[in-house]
Amino acid sequence: MDYVIEMLHIRKEFPGIVANDDITLQVKKGEIHALLGENGAGKSTLMNVLFGLYQPEKGEIRVNGQKVNITDPNVANDLGIGMVHQHFMLIDKFTVTENIILGKEPKKSFTIDIKKAEQQVREISDRYGLDVDPQAKISDISVGMQQRVEILKTLYRGAEILIFDEPTAVLTPQEIHELIGIMKTLIQEGKSIILITHKLKEIMEVCDRVTVIRKGKGIGTLNVQDTNPQELAHLMVGRDVLFKTEKTEGRPGQNVLEIEQLHVKDSRGVEAVRGLDLTVRAGEIVGIAGVDGNGQSELIEAITGLRKADSGTVRLNGKNITNLRPRKVTEAGVSHIPEDRHKYGLVLDYTIGENMVLQTYYKNPMSRNGILNYKEIYKKAKSIIAEFDVRTPSEFTKARALSGGNQQKAIIGREVDRDPDLLIAAQPTRGLDVGAIEFIHRRLIEQRDHGKAVLLVSFELDEIMNLSDRIAVIYEGAIIDIVDPKQTTEQELGLLMAGSKKEREGEQTNV
Ligand SMILES: Nc1ncnc2c1ncn2[C@@H]1O[C@H](COP(=O)(O)OP(=O)(O)OP(=O)(O)O)[C@@H](O)[C@H]1O
Ligand SMILES: [Mg+2]
């Protein structure tokens, strides 16, 4: 059998946990092989072993049939293995080309031949359909383009086997579509791909085979043709997963969040929110649907005090909170599950316990007379961990050591636990496995039923349709329509998001 990669009986331990326990993964040449498992199952760890970032305690790795010893990522590169990490490793101040050639620069006598490098970057990007601007600075380009730079970086180093760790978690639907096209081209060009994703639809669409792991152990490898999302979900979480969350009719009360004529500029100084009006009542979930870049992020940042509003008002329970500092907004009764969990959500070098009190550490009982009360802090953390099923060895573990999905669950737990009047959830289930998504959806509905106002922003239309009591469509910085999810199809929603006003029933819709 032609395997390009064989990982046989791999064992990798961390203090207090066996992350990989006798896992076997065999990848055929020219296939897209999915690696599927719950949050914390050990997927990233296994791929970090393959890429030489971790050394396994036991097991054997073979590349093209040859036993190898991958002591560091340079060895992996030389063996033709490239990895696109979930959290990109690019240097913001450098250009696209500089990032791609870093450490492998073409030289002209003693200087770097940047023209030649740009030429090479153009050639590879043309060949694989990876659209980038070689001269652009990383800080100025979209997440989708940054990801293409990461892919080019591996190809420039001669990668034949590409590892993608949750590449679609950070992308918009349009970018996901493009990435799928790129993966197909890579396969046609003879590459092999290992793909980690929680989206079963993606596995069904692009993958040839799938290996499932659960709690660090291999469950088996299946042909995608012979399976279906229900079976995959069952295999990975060990129980049936409902793909739709049940909820009763909402019973909205008084206005909690009232936004009037809000104007906010983005980081480049361009007006991103342009005269936006929106109300969220107690006991309802309002979902914001829109194509990325229509002002969603700036809106949330303005409400939470992370970005200044130029004009307009934001009221919470009738009180003006426009342009208050983040801490004041929090104290007024707002919780925020942020879109970027590493920038605003967690301090990775703090313990989980410390992270659970980032907004409350200075208050009784977490502090007494200005001194942190660690007993209370860790007690609180322990209860959030238990209640939100955060898989961690303990509350004393550093946030960095948690799997991506478990970091997310910890943030959600902390924000819900603060018992806010308004809960803002931005892409709340990004990076979560299907079981965890179901759980978080139930918790959001429960918050609504407890009379909280919930503002949900998500690119997952399923999620918006499933959870929202009302859907507010955002387009070019304003809410252009409010629709009832029970009386709207995904197609209609898609058209509205593209800027067309809802047509009356029976009429022809023009875009
Ligand atoms: N550097 C580390 N130090 C200690 N423990 C770690 C470290 N990296 C991972 N772990 C632990 O190993 C286990 C597997 O984590 P891993 O990141 O491989 O999960 P994953 O399958 O990628 O999950 P997710 O879908 O949430 O990204 C987890 O229990 C995690 O807490
Ligand atoms: Mg992971």
XYZ file of C-alpha atoms and ligand atoms in Angstrom:
543
model
C 0.000 0.000 0.000
C 1.275 3.457 -0.924
C 1.249 5.434 2.257
C 3.042 8.776 2.268
C 2.676 9.075 6.010
C 2.334 6.403 8.633
C 2.093 7.247 12.293
C 2.041 3.953 14.166
C 1.028 3.486 17.817
C 1.929 7.034 18.792
C 1.904 7.939 22.461
C 2.384 11.491 23.694
C 1.972 12.523 27.313
C 1.734 15.880 29.025
C 1.895 16.305 32.785
C -1.281 14.703 34.105
C -2.660 13.681 30.705
C -2.088 11.206 27.900
C -2.903 13.303 24.831
C -2.194 10.524 22.322
C -2.554 6.954 23.465
C -1.559 4.373 20.856
C -2.883 6.305 17.833
C -2.340 5.064 14.291
C -2.855 7.260 11.233
C -2.019 6.189 7.690
C -2.311 8.658 4.838
C -2.353 7.580 1.202
C -0.634 9.576 -1.481
C -2.972 12.024 -3.189
C -5.771 11.898 -0.670
C -7.372 14.403 1.641
C -7.468 12.653 4.970
C -9.621 14.129 7.718
C -8.659 13.915 11.360
C -11.779 14.165 13.467
C -12.320 14.225 17.208
C -13.821 16.140 20.093
C -12.201 19.242 21.541
C -9.170 18.012 23.424
C -9.159 14.592 21.734
C -5.496 15.058 20.749
C -5.607 16.089 17.066
C -3.307 19.108 17.240
C -0.938 17.185 19.468
C -0.702 14.342 16.946
C -0.001 16.793 14.126
C 2.578 18.635 16.214
C 4.313 15.287 16.672
C 4.312 14.776 12.910
C 5.694 18.270 12.377
C 8.504 17.728 14.875
C 7.262 20.157 17.509
C 6.759 17.372 20.060
C 8.657 14.123 20.503
C 6.441 11.093 21.091
C 7.095 8.792 24.041
C 6.301 5.753 21.938
C 5.510 4.803 18.368
C 6.991 5.059 14.931
C 6.666 7.479 12.025
C 7.291 6.491 8.414
C 7.463 8.803 5.421
C 7.148 7.025 2.069
C 7.798 3.753 3.842
C 11.017 4.905 5.504
C 11.232 5.096 9.258
C 12.128 8.653 10.263
C 12.991 10.604 13.366
C 11.414 14.051 13.170
C 13.383 15.946 15.782
C 12.257 19.445 14.782
C 10.225 21.309 12.130
C 13.266 21.727 9.861
C 13.534 17.958 9.629
C 9.816 17.854 8.832
C 10.295 20.442 6.063
C 13.165 18.452 4.596
C 10.922 15.395 4.537
C 8.327 17.381 2.599
C 5.916 17.953 5.490
C 4.379 21.404 5.869
C 1.928 22.660 8.474
C -0.596 25.478 8.447
C -1.304 26.165 12.104
C -4.627 27.343 13.366
C -3.055 30.433 14.850
C -0.943 31.877 12.094
C 2.752 32.371 12.669
C 3.386 35.344 10.404
C 5.320 38.518 11.145
C 2.928 41.456 10.865
C 5.481 44.061 9.850
C 6.941 41.965 7.029
C 5.585 41.704 3.507
C 3.997 38.584 2.084
C 7.195 37.661 0.245
C 9.454 38.320 3.229
C 7.325 36.003 5.337
C 7.311 33.263 2.749
C 11.065 33.186 2.222
C 12.022 33.729 5.873
C 14.980 31.457 6.630
C 15.221 30.261 3.015
C 16.050 33.475 1.180
C 17.418 33.397 -2.374
C 20.759 35.216 -2.297
C 22.549 37.423 -4.843
C 26.180 37.556 -3.704
C 25.516 38.460 -0.057
C 22.182 40.227 -0.250
C 18.691 38.863 -0.498
C 17.395 38.850 -4.048
C 13.918 40.167 -3.311
C 12.959 40.499 -6.982
C 13.758 36.864 -7.575
C 11.863 35.916 -4.420
C 8.778 37.835 -5.545
C 8.999 36.143 -8.910
C 9.110 32.720 -7.243
C 6.167 33.605 -5.010
C 4.170 34.683 -8.077
C 4.982 31.430 -9.870
C 3.871 29.222 -7.003
C 0.768 31.289 -6.354
C -0.264 31.105 -10.018
C 0.310 27.400 -10.188
C -1.879 26.617 -7.184
C -4.412 29.395 -7.607
C -3.387 31.091 -4.364
C -4.178 34.722 -4.882
C -1.846 36.977 -2.845
C -0.129 40.329 -3.271
C 3.602 39.566 -2.797
C 4.386 43.145 -1.745
C 1.547 43.684 0.740
C 2.241 43.879 4.457
C 0.727 41.098 6.569
C -0.984 43.621 8.866
C -2.905 45.021 5.885
C -4.333 41.821 4.425
C -7.399 39.728 5.266
C -7.344 36.560 7.346
C -8.058 34.562 4.193
C -5.004 35.989 2.453
C -2.832 35.443 5.525
C -3.808 31.825 5.383
C -2.824 31.623 1.726
C 0.545 33.068 2.717
C 0.928 30.250 5.247
C 0.113 27.717 2.533
C 2.584 29.330 0.120
C 5.211 29.228 2.818
C 4.914 25.451 3.017
C 4.903 25.059 -0.775
C 7.958 27.316 -1.145
C 9.733 24.906 1.189
C 8.769 22.015 -1.068
C 5.955 20.489 0.972
C 4.409 17.336 -0.483
C 2.253 16.597 2.554
C 0.290 19.499 3.972
C -1.225 19.533 7.434
C -4.121 21.951 7.936
C -5.174 22.456 11.557
C -8.742 23.795 11.510
C -8.145 26.073 8.542
C -11.798 26.915 8.053
C -12.546 27.922 11.644
C -11.287 31.452 11.031
C -12.694 31.893 7.536
C -15.888 33.368 6.165
C -18.129 31.139 4.007
C -16.739 32.704 0.822
C -13.161 32.131 1.954
C -13.991 28.541 2.892
C -15.268 27.978 -0.607
C -11.998 29.322 -2.022
C -9.893 27.208 0.322
C -11.733 24.067 -0.731
C -10.884 24.908 -4.337
C -7.229 25.369 -3.384
C -7.135 22.004 -1.602
C -8.534 20.293 -4.676
C -5.859 21.918 -6.863
C -3.144 20.800 -4.453
C -4.366 17.217 -4.733
C -4.415 17.400 -8.535
C -0.805 18.533 -8.360
C 0.033 15.352 -6.491
C 0.118 16.641 -2.912
C -1.448 14.866 0.060
C -3.399 16.644 2.768
C -4.284 15.983 6.393
C -7.236 18.151 7.361
C -8.460 18.821 10.880
C -11.977 20.214 10.931
C -15.055 20.101 13.154
C -17.337 20.747 10.218
C -18.729 17.426 9.109
C -20.099 18.992 5.940
C -16.546 19.815 4.866
C -15.406 16.277 5.500
C -18.259 14.909 3.407
C -17.490 17.396 0.648
C -13.712 17.171 0.190
C -12.212 14.267 2.084
C -11.483 10.741 0.880
C -11.004 9.079 4.235
C -11.408 10.052 7.853
C -9.665 8.911 11.013
C -11.618 9.420 14.219
C -10.009 9.817 17.631
C -11.686 10.100 21.008
C -10.036 11.047 24.290
C -6.566 10.380 22.921
C -7.388 6.973 21.449
C -7.860 5.933 17.838
C -11.426 4.841 17.025
C -10.833 3.895 13.405
C -10.534 5.003 9.796
C -13.466 5.096 7.370
C -14.042 5.848 3.712
C -16.034 9.070 3.561
C -18.242 7.531 0.863
C -19.362 4.847 3.281
C -20.333 7.112 6.158
C -22.516 10.111 7.038
C -22.487 13.050 9.459
C -24.650 11.255 12.046
C -22.333 8.285 12.197
C -19.234 10.478 12.372
C -20.709 12.542 15.184
C -21.604 9.403 17.081
C -18.137 7.939 16.642
C -16.386 11.042 17.882
C -18.504 11.919 20.906
C -19.728 8.434 21.739
C -23.435 9.325 21.663
C -26.050 10.605 19.225
C -25.923 14.308 18.453
C -29.031 16.277 17.506
C -28.129 18.799 14.869
C -30.960 21.112 15.822
C -31.584 22.623 19.235
C -35.145 22.614 20.489
C -36.504 25.827 21.834
C -39.861 27.169 22.913
C -41.407 30.425 21.777
C -39.523 33.370 23.286
C -41.253 35.719 25.702
C -39.475 39.028 25.293
C -39.753 41.717 27.961
C -38.464 45.268 28.188
C -35.720 46.764 26.052
C -32.253 45.971 27.391
C -30.001 47.186 24.582
C -31.020 50.193 22.537
C -28.774 51.511 19.803
C -29.644 54.661 17.911
C -27.967 56.143 14.875
C -24.582 54.683 15.740
C -21.568 55.692 13.650
C -18.194 53.955 14.102
C -14.984 54.018 12.062
C -12.814 50.974 11.408
C -9.054 50.808 12.063
C -8.253 52.455 8.742
C -10.513 55.394 9.529
C -13.288 54.349 7.147
C -16.829 54.534 8.485
C -17.856 50.917 9.126
C -21.061 51.434 11.121
C -23.264 54.038 9.464
C -26.346 55.100 11.317
C -27.222 51.755 12.874
C -30.383 51.239 14.930
C -31.005 48.074 16.909
C -32.938 46.941 19.956
C -32.539 43.731 21.921
C -35.125 42.892 24.573
C -34.899 40.799 27.698
C -35.678 37.170 26.946
C -34.827 37.179 23.254
C -31.937 36.202 21.028
C -31.296 38.628 18.223
C -28.992 37.216 15.571
C -26.971 39.483 13.320
C -26.603 38.059 9.847
C -24.291 39.618 7.331
C -21.344 39.090 5.046
C -18.059 39.655 6.867
C -16.844 43.234 6.799
C -20.235 44.951 6.933
C -19.565 46.506 10.315
C -20.283 43.558 12.639
C -16.932 43.650 14.455
C -16.932 47.437 14.814
C -20.481 47.344 16.158
C -19.583 44.869 18.889
C -16.386 46.731 19.718
C -18.312 49.992 20.048
C -20.921 48.465 22.372
C -18.282 46.881 24.589
C -16.066 49.960 24.786
C -13.203 48.521 22.763
C -13.659 51.084 19.996
C -14.875 54.674 20.081
C -18.214 55.552 18.526
C -18.216 58.832 16.597
C -21.855 59.590 17.168
C -25.114 57.962 18.186
C -26.092 56.332 21.470
C -25.885 52.936 23.107
C -28.192 52.396 26.068
C -28.345 49.527 28.498
C -31.493 49.303 30.594
C -32.146 52.923 29.755
C -28.719 54.094 30.900
C -26.385 55.734 28.396
C -23.239 53.599 28.112
C -21.870 55.093 24.891
C -18.069 55.214 24.885
C -17.662 54.018 28.435
C -14.452 52.156 29.157
C -14.675 48.350 28.790
C -14.624 47.811 32.553
C -17.541 50.216 33.037
C -19.515 48.486 30.289
C -18.852 45.152 31.980
C -19.935 46.508 35.332
C -23.099 47.891 33.767
C -24.124 44.299 33.007
C -22.641 43.285 29.663
C -20.822 40.017 28.990
C -18.868 39.463 25.809
C -17.729 36.244 24.172
C -15.201 37.782 21.782
C -14.532 36.795 18.219
C -10.770 36.655 18.779
C -10.193 34.527 21.831
C -6.463 35.150 21.983
C -6.642 38.915 21.665
C -9.477 39.689 24.053
C -10.577 36.430 25.612
C -7.704 34.877 27.514
C -4.260 35.631 28.846
C -2.505 32.476 27.671
C 0.237 32.551 30.303
C -2.229 32.883 33.189
C -3.816 29.831 34.743
C -7.383 28.939 33.894
C -8.337 30.066 37.388
C -6.844 33.532 36.885
C -8.505 33.763 33.493
C -11.901 33.075 35.019
C -11.732 36.283 37.072
C -10.193 38.696 34.545
C -13.103 41.110 34.998
C -13.884 40.455 38.667
C -10.538 39.891 40.391
C -10.539 43.312 42.082
C -13.914 42.829 43.699
C -15.109 41.010 46.768
C -14.828 38.023 47.236
C -12.041 37.545 44.648
C -10.014 40.249 46.382
C -10.064 41.339 49.994
C -8.381 44.599 51.015
C -6.538 44.660 47.709
C -5.171 41.144 48.088
C -6.188 38.376 45.704
C -8.155 35.654 47.383
C -6.863 32.630 45.515
C -9.064 30.222 47.420
C -12.198 31.916 46.075
C -10.686 32.378 42.610
C -9.909 28.697 42.200
C -13.205 27.667 43.716
C -15.007 29.762 41.122
C -12.817 28.351 38.337
C -13.470 24.820 39.455
C -17.215 25.311 39.267
C -17.083 26.897 35.788
C -14.853 24.054 34.570
C -17.324 21.476 35.841
C -20.397 23.248 34.580
C -19.087 23.964 31.092
C -17.227 20.711 30.602
C -13.861 22.424 30.116
C -11.404 19.568 29.637
C -8.293 20.528 31.561
C -6.053 18.652 33.996
C -6.928 21.269 36.639
C -7.851 24.891 37.333
C -4.141 25.589 37.896
C -3.209 24.689 34.297
C -2.064 27.549 32.050
C -4.631 28.551 29.436
C -2.027 27.914 26.733
C -2.021 24.182 27.495
C -5.732 23.810 26.764
C -6.956 22.665 23.369
C -8.465 25.417 21.207
C -12.042 24.339 21.795
C -11.594 24.069 25.523
C -10.197 27.593 25.676
C -13.402 28.693 23.979
C -15.604 26.772 26.418
C -13.772 28.400 29.327
C -14.487 31.894 27.962
C -18.143 31.113 27.398
C -18.392 29.711 30.917
C -16.842 32.807 32.449
C -19.074 35.207 30.516
C -22.302 33.337 31.187
C -21.395 32.841 34.837
C -21.153 36.608 35.372
C -24.923 36.658 35.010
C -25.156 39.669 32.671
C -28.273 41.497 31.472
C -26.860 41.511 27.967
C -24.786 38.641 26.600
C -22.928 39.383 23.375
C -21.800 36.220 21.641
C -19.530 36.740 18.617
C -18.843 33.537 16.690
C -19.410 31.630 19.949
C -19.003 28.136 18.562
C -15.973 28.750 16.398
C -13.622 25.790 16.795
C -16.049 23.704 18.849
C -16.912 20.088 18.137
C -20.506 19.130 17.295
C -21.224 17.911 20.810
C -19.909 21.109 22.374
C -21.867 23.222 19.879
C -25.070 21.500 20.895
C -24.229 22.141 24.546
C -23.413 25.833 24.009
C -26.562 26.359 21.971
C -28.599 24.971 24.822
C -26.850 27.275 27.261
C -27.547 30.338 25.109
C -31.226 29.453 24.896
C -31.261 28.862 28.644
C -29.850 32.369 29.136
C -32.662 33.728 27.036
C -35.205 31.778 29.054
C -33.750 33.304 32.206
C -34.643 36.694 30.808
C -31.280 37.752 29.435
C -30.929 39.721 26.235
C -28.661 37.846 23.859
C -26.975 39.413 20.833
C -25.521 36.759 18.553
C -23.131 37.391 15.674
C -22.239 34.414 13.541
C -21.199 33.519 10.015
C -22.875 30.149 10.421
C -26.303 30.659 8.934
C -27.482 27.403 10.528
C -26.620 28.822 13.892
C -28.345 32.141 13.241
C -31.485 30.426 11.921
C -31.553 27.895 14.715
C -31.054 30.158 17.715
C -32.445 33.585 16.856
C -35.902 34.839 17.762
C -35.330 37.729 15.377
C -32.655 38.123 12.736
C -31.229 41.570 12.045
C -29.568 41.783 8.642
C -26.541 44.052 8.579
C -25.366 45.551 5.316
C -22.841 48.334 4.810
C -22.958 49.314 8.439
C -26.703 49.489 8.938
C -29.525 47.102 9.806
C -31.466 46.895 6.563
C -34.116 44.420 7.652
C -35.386 42.436 10.611
C -36.818 39.028 9.790
C -38.494 36.153 11.577
C -36.411 32.982 11.131
C -39.540 30.853 11.025
C -40.760 32.712 7.964
C -37.465 33.096 6.122
C -35.420 30.596 4.175
C -31.629 30.501 4.083
C -31.819 31.569 0.436
C -33.860 34.651 1.295
C -31.482 35.471 4.092
C -28.538 35.112 1.732
C -30.106 37.594 -0.690
C -30.777 40.094 2.074
C -27.195 39.784 3.241
C -26.102 40.658 -0.271
C -28.027 43.893 0.053
C -31.356 43.216 -1.619
C -34.421 44.276 0.355
C -36.901 41.498 1.060
C -39.402 41.196 -1.744
C -43.060 40.524 -1.173
C -44.086 36.909 -1.485
C -44.592 35.615 -4.997
C -42.631 38.398 -6.574
C -39.552 37.779 -8.636
C -36.419 38.613 -6.653
C -33.777 40.657 -8.370
C -30.275 40.945 -6.998
N 1.564 22.038 25.619
C 0.713 21.335 26.366
N 0.909 21.139 27.677
C 0.054 20.425 28.421
N -1.065 19.847 27.953
C -1.326 20.002 26.646
C -0.473 20.758 25.778
N -0.997 20.732 24.530
C -2.130 20.018 24.613
N -2.335 19.565 25.876
C -3.448 18.725 26.321
O -3.528 17.592 25.462
C -4.887 17.268 25.156
C -5.092 17.253 23.655
O -5.026 18.597 23.170
P -5.071 18.953 21.632
O -4.729 20.398 21.536
O -4.244 17.988 20.875
O -6.613 18.708 21.300
P -7.409 18.892 19.926
O -7.942 17.548 19.540
O -6.573 19.597 18.943
O -8.660 19.783 20.391
P -9.410 21.067 19.703
O -10.402 20.533 18.765
O -10.120 21.721 20.864
O -8.362 21.937 19.097
C -5.725 18.289 25.899
O -6.163 17.702 27.083
C -4.787 19.429 26.176
O -5.151 20.111 27.350
Mg -6.615 21.571 18.119
